[in-house]
Coordinates of C-alpha atoms and ligand atoms in Angstrom, one line a residue:
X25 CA 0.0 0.0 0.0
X26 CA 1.1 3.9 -0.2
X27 CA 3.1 5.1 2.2
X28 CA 1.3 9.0 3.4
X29 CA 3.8 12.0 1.4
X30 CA 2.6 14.9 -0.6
X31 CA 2.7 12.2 -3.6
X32 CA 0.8 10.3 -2.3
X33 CA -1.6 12.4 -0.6
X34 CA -4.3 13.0 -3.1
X35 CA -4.9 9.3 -3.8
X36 CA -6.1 9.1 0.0
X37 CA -9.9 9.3 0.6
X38 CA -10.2 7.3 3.3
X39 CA -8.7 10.2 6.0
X40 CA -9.1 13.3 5.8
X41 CA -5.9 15.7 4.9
X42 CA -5.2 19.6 5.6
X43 CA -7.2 21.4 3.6
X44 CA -4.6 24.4 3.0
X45 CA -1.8 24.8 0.6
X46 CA 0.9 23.2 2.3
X47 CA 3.4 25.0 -0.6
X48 CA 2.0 28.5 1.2
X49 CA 2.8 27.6 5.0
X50 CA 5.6 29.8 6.4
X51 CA 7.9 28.5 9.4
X52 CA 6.6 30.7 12.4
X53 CA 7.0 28.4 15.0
X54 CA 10.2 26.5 16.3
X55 CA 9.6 23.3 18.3
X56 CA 11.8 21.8 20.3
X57 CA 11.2 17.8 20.7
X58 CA 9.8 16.1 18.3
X59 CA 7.9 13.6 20.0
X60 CA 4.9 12.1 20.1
X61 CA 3.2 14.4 22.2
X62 CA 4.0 17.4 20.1
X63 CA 2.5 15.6 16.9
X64 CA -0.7 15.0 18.8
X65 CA -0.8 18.1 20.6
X66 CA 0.4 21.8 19.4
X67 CA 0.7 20.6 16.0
X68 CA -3.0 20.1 15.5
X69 CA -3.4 23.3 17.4
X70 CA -1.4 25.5 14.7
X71 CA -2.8 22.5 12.0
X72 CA -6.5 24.2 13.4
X73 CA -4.7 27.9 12.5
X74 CA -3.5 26.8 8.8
X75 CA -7.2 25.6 8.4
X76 CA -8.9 29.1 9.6
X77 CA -6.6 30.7 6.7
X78 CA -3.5 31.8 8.4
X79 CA -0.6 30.5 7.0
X80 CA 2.2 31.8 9.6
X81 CA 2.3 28.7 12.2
X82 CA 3.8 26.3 10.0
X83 CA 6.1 24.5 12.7
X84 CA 10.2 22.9 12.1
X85 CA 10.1 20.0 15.1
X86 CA 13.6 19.2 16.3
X87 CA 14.1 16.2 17.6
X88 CA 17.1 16.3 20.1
X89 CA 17.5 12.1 21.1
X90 CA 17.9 11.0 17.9
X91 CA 17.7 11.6 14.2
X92 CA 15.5 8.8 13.8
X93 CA 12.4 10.5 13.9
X94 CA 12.7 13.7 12.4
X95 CA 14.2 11.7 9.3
X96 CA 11.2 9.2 9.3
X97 CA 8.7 12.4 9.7
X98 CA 11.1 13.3 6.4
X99 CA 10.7 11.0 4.5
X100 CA 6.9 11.5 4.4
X101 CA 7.2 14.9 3.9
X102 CA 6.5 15.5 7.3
X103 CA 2.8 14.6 6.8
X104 CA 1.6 12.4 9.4
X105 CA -2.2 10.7 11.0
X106 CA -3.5 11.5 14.7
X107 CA -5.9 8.9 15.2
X108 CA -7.9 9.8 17.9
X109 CA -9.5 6.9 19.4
X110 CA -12.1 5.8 21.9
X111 CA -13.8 2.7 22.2
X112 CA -15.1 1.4 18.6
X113 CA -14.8 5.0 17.6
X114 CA -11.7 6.6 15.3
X115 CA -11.2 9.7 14.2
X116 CA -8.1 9.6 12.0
X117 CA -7.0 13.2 10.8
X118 CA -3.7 13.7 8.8
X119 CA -1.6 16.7 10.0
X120 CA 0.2 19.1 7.6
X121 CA 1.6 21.7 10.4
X122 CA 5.3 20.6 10.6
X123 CA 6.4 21.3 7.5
X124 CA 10.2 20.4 8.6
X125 CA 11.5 18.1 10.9
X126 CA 15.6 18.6 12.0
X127 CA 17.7 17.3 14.0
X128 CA 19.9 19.0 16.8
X129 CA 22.8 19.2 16.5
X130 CA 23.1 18.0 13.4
X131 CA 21.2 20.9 11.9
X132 CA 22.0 23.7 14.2
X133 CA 22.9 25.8 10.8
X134 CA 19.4 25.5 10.1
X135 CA 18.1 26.1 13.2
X136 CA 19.9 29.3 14.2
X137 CA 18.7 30.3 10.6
X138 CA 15.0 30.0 11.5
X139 CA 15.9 31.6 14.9
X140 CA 17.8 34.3 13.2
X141 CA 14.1 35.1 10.9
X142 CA 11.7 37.9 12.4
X143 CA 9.2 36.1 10.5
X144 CA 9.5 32.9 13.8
X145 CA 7.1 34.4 16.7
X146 CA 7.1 31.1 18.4
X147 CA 9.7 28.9 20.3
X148 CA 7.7 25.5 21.9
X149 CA 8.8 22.9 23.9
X150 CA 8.4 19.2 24.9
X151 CA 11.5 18.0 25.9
X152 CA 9.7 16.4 29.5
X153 CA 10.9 17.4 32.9
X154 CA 14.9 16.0 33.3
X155 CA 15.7 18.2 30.2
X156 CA 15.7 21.3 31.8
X157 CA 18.5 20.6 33.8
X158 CA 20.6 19.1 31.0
X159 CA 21.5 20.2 27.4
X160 CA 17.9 22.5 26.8
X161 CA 18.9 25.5 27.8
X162 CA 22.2 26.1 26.3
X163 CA 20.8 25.1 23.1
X164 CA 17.6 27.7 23.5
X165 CA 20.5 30.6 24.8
X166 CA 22.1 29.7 21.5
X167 CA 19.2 30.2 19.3
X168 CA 18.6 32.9 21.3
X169 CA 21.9 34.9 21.1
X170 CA 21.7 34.7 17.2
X171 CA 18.7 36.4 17.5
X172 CA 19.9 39.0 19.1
X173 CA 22.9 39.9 16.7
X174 CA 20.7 39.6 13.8
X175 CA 17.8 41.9 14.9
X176 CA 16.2 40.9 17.9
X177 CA 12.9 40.3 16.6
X178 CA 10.8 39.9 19.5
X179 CA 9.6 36.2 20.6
X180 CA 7.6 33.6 23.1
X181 CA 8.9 30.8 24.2
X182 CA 6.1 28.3 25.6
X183 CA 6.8 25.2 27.6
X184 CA 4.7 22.6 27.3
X185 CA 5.7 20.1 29.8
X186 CA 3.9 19.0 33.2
X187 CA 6.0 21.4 35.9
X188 CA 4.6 24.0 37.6
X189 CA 5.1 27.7 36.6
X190 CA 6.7 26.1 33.2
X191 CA 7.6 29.6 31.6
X192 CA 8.5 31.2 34.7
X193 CA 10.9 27.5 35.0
X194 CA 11.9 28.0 31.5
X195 CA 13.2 31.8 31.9
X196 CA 15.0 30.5 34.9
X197 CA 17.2 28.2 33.6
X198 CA 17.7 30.5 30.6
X199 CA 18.6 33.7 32.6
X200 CA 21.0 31.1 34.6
X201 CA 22.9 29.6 31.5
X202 CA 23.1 33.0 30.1
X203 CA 24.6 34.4 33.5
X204 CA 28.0 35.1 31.8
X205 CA 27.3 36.9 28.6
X206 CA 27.1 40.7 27.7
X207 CA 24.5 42.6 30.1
X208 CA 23.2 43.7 26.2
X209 CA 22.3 40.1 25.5
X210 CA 20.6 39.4 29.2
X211 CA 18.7 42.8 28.7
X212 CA 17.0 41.7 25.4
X213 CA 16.3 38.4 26.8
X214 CA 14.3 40.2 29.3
X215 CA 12.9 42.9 27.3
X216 CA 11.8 40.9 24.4
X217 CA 11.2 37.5 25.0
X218 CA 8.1 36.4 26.8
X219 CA 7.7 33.0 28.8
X220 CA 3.7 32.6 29.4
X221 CA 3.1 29.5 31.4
X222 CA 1.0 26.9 29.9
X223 CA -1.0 23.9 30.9
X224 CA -0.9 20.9 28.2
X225 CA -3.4 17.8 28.6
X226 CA -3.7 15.1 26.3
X227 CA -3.1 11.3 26.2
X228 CA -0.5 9.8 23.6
X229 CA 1.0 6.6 24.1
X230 CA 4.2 5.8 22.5
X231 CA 3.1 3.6 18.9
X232 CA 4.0 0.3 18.1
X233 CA 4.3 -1.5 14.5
X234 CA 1.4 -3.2 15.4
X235 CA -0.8 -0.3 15.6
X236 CA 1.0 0.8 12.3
X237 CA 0.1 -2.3 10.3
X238 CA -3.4 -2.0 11.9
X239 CA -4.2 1.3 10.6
X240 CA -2.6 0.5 7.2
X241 CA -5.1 -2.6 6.7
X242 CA -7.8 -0.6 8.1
X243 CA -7.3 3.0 6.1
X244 CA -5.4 1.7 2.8
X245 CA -1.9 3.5 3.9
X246 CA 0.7 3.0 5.7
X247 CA 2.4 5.8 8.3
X248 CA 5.6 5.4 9.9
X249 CA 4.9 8.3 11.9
X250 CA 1.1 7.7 12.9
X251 CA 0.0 8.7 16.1
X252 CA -3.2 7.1 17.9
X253 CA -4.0 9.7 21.4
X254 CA -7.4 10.0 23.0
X255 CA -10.1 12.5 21.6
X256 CA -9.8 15.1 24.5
X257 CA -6.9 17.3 23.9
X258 CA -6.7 21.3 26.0
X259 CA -3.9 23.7 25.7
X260 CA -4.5 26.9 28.4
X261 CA -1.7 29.9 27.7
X262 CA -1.6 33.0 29.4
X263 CA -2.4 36.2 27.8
X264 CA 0.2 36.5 25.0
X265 CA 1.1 39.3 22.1
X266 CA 0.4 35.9 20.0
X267 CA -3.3 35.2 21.0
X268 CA -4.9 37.1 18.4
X269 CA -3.7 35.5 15.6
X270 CA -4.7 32.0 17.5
X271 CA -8.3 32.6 17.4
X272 CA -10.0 29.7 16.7
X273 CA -7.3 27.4 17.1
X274 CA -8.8 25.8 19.9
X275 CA -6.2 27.0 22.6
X276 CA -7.8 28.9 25.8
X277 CA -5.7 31.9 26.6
X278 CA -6.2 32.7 30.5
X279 CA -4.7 35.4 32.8
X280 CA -2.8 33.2 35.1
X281 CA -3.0 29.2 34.4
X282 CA -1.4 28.3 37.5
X283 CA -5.1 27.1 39.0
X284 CA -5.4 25.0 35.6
X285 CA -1.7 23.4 35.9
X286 CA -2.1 22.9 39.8
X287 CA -5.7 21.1 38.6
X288 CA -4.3 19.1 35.9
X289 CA -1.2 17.9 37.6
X290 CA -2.0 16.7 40.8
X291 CA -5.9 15.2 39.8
X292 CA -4.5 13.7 36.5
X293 CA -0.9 13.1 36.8
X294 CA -0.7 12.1 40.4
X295 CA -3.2 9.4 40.0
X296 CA -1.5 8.3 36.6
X297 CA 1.7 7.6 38.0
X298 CA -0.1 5.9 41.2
X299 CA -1.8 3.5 38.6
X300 CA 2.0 3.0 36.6
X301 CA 3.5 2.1 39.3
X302 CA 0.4 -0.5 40.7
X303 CA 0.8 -1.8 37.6
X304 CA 4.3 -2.6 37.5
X305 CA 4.0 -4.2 40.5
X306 CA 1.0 -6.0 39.4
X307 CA 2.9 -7.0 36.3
X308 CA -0.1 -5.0 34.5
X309 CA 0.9 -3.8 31.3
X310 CA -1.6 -1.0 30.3
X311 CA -2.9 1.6 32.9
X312 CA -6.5 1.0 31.6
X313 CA -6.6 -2.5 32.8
X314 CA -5.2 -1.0 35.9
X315 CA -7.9 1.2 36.7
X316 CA -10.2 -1.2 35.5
X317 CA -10.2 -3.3 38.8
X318 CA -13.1 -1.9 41.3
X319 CA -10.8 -1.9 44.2
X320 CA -8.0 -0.1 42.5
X321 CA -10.7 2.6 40.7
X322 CA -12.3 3.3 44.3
X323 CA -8.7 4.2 46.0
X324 CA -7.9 6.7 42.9
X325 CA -11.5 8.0 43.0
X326 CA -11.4 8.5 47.0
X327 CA -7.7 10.0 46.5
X328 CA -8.8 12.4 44.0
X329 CA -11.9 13.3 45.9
X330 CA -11.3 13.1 49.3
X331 CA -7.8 14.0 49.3
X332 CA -5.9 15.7 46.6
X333 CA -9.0 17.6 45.2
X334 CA -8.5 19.1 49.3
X335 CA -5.4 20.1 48.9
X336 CA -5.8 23.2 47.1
X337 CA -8.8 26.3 46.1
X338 CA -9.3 26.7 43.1
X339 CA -10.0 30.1 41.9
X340 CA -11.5 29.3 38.2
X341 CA -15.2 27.5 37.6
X342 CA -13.9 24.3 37.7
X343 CA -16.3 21.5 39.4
X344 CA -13.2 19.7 40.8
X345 CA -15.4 16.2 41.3
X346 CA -16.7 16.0 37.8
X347 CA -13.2 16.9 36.3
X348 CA -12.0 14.2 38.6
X349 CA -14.2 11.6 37.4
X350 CA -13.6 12.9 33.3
X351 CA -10.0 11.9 34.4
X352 CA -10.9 8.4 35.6
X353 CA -13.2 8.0 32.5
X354 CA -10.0 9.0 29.7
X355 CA -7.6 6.9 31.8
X356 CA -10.0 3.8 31.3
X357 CA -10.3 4.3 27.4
X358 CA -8.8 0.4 26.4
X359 CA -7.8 1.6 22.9
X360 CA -4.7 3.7 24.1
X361 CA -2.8 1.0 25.1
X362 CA -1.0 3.4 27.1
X363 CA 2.0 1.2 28.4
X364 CA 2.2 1.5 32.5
X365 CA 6.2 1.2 32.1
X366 CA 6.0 4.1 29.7
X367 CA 4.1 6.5 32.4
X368 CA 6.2 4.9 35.4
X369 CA 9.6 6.2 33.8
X370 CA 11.5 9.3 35.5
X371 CA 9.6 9.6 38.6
X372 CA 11.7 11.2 41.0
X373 CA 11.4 14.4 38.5
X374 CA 7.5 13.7 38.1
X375 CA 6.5 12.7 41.7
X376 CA 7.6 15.9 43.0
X377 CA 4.8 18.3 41.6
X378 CA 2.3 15.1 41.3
X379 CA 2.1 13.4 44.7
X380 CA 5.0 15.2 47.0
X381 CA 3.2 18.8 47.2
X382 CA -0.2 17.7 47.3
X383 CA 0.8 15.5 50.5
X384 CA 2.7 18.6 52.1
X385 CA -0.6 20.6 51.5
X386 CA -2.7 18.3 53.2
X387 CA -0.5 18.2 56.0
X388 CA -0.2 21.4 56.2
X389 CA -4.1 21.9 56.6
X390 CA -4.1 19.1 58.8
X391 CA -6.4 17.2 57.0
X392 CA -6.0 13.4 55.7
X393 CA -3.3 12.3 53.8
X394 CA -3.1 8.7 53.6
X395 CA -4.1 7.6 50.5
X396 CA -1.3 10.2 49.2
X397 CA 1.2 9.1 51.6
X398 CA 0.3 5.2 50.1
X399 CA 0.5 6.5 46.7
X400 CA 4.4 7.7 47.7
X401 CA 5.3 4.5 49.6
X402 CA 3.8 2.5 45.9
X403 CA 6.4 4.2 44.0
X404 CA 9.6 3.9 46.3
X405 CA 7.7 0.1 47.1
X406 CA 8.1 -0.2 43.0
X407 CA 11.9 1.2 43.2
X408 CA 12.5 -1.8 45.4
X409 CA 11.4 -4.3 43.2
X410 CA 11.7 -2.9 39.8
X411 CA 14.6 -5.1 37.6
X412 CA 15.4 -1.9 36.6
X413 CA 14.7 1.9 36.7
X414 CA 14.4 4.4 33.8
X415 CA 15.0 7.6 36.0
X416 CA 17.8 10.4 36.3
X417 CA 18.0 9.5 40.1
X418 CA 18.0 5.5 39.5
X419 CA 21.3 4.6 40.9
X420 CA 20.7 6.2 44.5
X421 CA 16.8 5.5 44.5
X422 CA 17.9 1.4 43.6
X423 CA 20.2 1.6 46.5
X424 CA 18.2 3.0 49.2
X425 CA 14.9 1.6 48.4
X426 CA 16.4 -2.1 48.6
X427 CA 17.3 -1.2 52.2
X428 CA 15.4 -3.7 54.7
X429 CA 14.6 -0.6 57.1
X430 CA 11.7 0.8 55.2
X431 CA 12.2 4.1 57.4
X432 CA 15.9 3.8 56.3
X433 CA 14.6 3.2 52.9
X434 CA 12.3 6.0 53.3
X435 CA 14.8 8.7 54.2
X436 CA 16.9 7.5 52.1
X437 CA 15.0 8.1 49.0
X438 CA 13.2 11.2 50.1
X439 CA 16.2 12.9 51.1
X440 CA 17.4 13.1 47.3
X441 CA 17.9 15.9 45.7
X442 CA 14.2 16.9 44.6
X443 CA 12.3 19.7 43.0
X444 CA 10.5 19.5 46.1
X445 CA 10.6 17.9 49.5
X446 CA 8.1 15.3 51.2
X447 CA 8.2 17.2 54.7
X448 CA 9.9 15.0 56.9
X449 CA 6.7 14.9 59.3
X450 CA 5.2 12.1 56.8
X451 CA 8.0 9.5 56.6
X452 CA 6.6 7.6 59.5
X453 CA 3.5 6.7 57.7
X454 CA 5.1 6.7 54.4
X455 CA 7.4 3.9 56.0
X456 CA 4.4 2.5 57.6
X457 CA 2.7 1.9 54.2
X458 CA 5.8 0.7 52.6
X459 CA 6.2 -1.9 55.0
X460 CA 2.8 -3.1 54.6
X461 CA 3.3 -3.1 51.1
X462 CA 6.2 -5.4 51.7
X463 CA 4.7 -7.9 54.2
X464 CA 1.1 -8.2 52.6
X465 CA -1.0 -8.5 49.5
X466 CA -1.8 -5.0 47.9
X467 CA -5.8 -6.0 48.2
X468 CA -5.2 -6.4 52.0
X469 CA -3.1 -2.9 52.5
X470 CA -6.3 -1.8 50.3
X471 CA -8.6 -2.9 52.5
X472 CA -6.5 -1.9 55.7
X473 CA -6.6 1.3 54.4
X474 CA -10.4 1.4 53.9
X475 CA -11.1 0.5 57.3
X476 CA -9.2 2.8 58.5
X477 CA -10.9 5.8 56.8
X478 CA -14.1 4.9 57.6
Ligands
CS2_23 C1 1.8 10.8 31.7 C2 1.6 12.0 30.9 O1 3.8 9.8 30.9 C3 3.3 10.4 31.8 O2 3.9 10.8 32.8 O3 1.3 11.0 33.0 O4 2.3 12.0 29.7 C4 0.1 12.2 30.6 O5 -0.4 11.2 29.7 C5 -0.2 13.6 30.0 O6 0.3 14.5 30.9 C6 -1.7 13.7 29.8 O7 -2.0 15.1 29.5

């Protein structure tokens, strides 16, 4: 069959394409990290724009791990399908938005080219959380200082990765790793390049081939970079220069989105990584069928509702509960196949914002905590047993989790070098719950901790 390219293209009924001329896209946005979350997120965001009639948010994606998929994404021209899925129902849509795919550093020419253009307004990024302490924001200062000598058009850069304040975070590390050039340089940075914080929400498992020779049987072509994600997708920016020429693009622009992130992060992602790391432990492969057991769906619902949802106001017209239970409801969708190893990856730099905080706050208000404090001792529980870790922090967090002491193991782990601290006044019933979880069944530690909250 076909592979998907602009050749290609017009011979393809069965999805539908953009509906723009992709020869009259200009490059006006810069993304860094081209994964799969990108494909499925912003770009059908700016793919809504090219559709409305303005051709100014064509995107160049840069992937930064390896060449692989920005020369795949190449090779077909960098068209590619989001299938959005649910249940029996698809909604396959193919996506003409990135209209060039690089690779860093490979193509740095290129890049500090596009940087170097008045005509770029837009510098995105999804590069997740560990990046932002490694090679991101020497590369962004680099971009950014050829800017600067050629013009110093002005610009937004917007994170879009799950931390808290993400564009205040971003300006941070970019003010840091531009400490020692000219005071001419910092000053520009500051005058002319905005960080609005932004809240992202989507779900996009990682594909497999299998899913690739599915669709191709099912749809008559075959994509090497098809994406299946879940229907629901929300991107919330604050007030930008940019907004008015993203009207209708489907993006919510908000005066602070702090009360959308704090929302998102702890009711969503908190519970997601609790399920990932059930999972793994009960050798579960997909988060759905992890939620999908009645005793495990009850402790996330209670957690969200009686705890976490507790641990902050929120300021906007959110009904907290009935966001809660849309969160359940798109973690249960059994198409995604959304792999529990996948989600359980990195969590000493996820945890932090997800479960850490909320605990702290509940503490703090002295209300209950324990289904938080269970969700903690589940993770450092699965450190102990994992085979092996996929996490910035895994050699230290292997070590002191396997410790028999499960205070010892406790501190031990805690005590790491965080973007936040558990306060200290929870390791006793963190231990406590780690060393039920390594004495009895998970159902009974379940049910313990049922009893106890009634
Ligand atoms: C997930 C997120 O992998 C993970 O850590 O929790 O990628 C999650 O799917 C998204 O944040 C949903 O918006």
């Amino acid at each position: 069959m076909p592979t998907l390219s602009r050749s290609t293209l017009p011979s393809i009924t069965t999805v539908e394409g953009p509906s723009y001329d992709l020869d009259k896209v200009n490059i006006g946005v810069l993304h860094m990290g081209l994964g799969a979350f990108h494909r499925a997120h912003q770009a059908v965001f700016f793919d809504n724009v090219l559709r409305n009639g303005n051709s100014n948010f064509g995107v160049c994606a840069v992937s930064q791990r390896s060449p692989l998929v920005a020369d795949t994404l190449a090779e077909q021209d960098c068209l590619y399908t989001v299938n959005a899925s649910d249940h029996a129902v698809e909604t396959p849509r193919i996506i003409g938005s990135i209209r060039e795919s690089a690779y860093f550093p490979r193509d740095e020419q290129r890049l500090i080219d596009l940087a170097s253009n008045p005509e770029l307004g837009l510098i995105t990024i999804t590069v997740s959380e560990k990046a932002y302490l490694q090679s991101l924001p020497e590369r962004l200062s680099l971009l950014l200082h050829s800017r600067f000598l050629t013009g110093g058009a002005p610009l937004a850069i917007i994170s879009c990765d799950n931390l808290p304040s993400n564009g205040e975070y971003t300006h941070s590390v970019i003010q840091h790793a531009i400490a020692n050039e000219s005071s001419e340089f910092k000053k520009w940075v500051e005058a002319h390049v905005r960080f609005p914080n932004s809240m992202v929400d989507r779900i996009v498992p990682a594909i497999t081939s299998t899913r690739i020779d599915q669709f191709e049987s099912k749809y008559g072509y075959r994509d090497l970079s098809l994406i299946t994600a879940e229907p629901f997708s929300e991107w919330v920016i604050e007030h930008d220069e940019v907004e008015d020429e993203l009207i209708g693009s489907g993006i919510r622009f908000v005066n602070s989105v702090a009360p959308y992130e704090l929302a998102k992060i702890r009711l969503f992602n908190g519970v997601h990584s609790t399920l990932a790391y059930l999972g793994q432990l009960l050798s579960i492969e997909y988060v759905a069928d992890v939620i999908s057991d009645s005793r495990i769906s009850e402790f996330v619902q209670r957690m969200q509702e009686d705890e976490i949802a507790q641990s902050f106001i929120t300021p906007i017209d959110l009904n907290l509960m009935e966001y809660a239970t849309q969160i359940r409801q798109r973690i249960s969708n059994p198409t995604l196949l959304h792999r529990t190893k996948q989600i359980a990856m990195d969590g000493s730099q996820k945890l932090p914002q997800r479960l850490f905080t909320t605990a702290n706050n509940l503490y703090e208000k002295s209300l209950p905590s324990s289904r938080v404090c269970l969700a903690i001792a589940i993770w450092l529980h699965y450190l102990g047993e994992a085979e092996e870790l996929d996490d910035p922090l895994a050699l230290e967090l292997q070590t002191f989790s396997k410790s028999r002491d499960s205070h010892a193991a406790v501190r031990g782990c805690l005590t790491l070098p965080f973007a936040s601290q558990v306060n200290p006044l929870l390791y006793a019933p963190i231990s406590r719950w780690l060393d039920l979880l390594r004495t009895q069944s998970l159902w009974k530690v379940l049910s313990t901790l049922e009893r106890e909250n009634e």
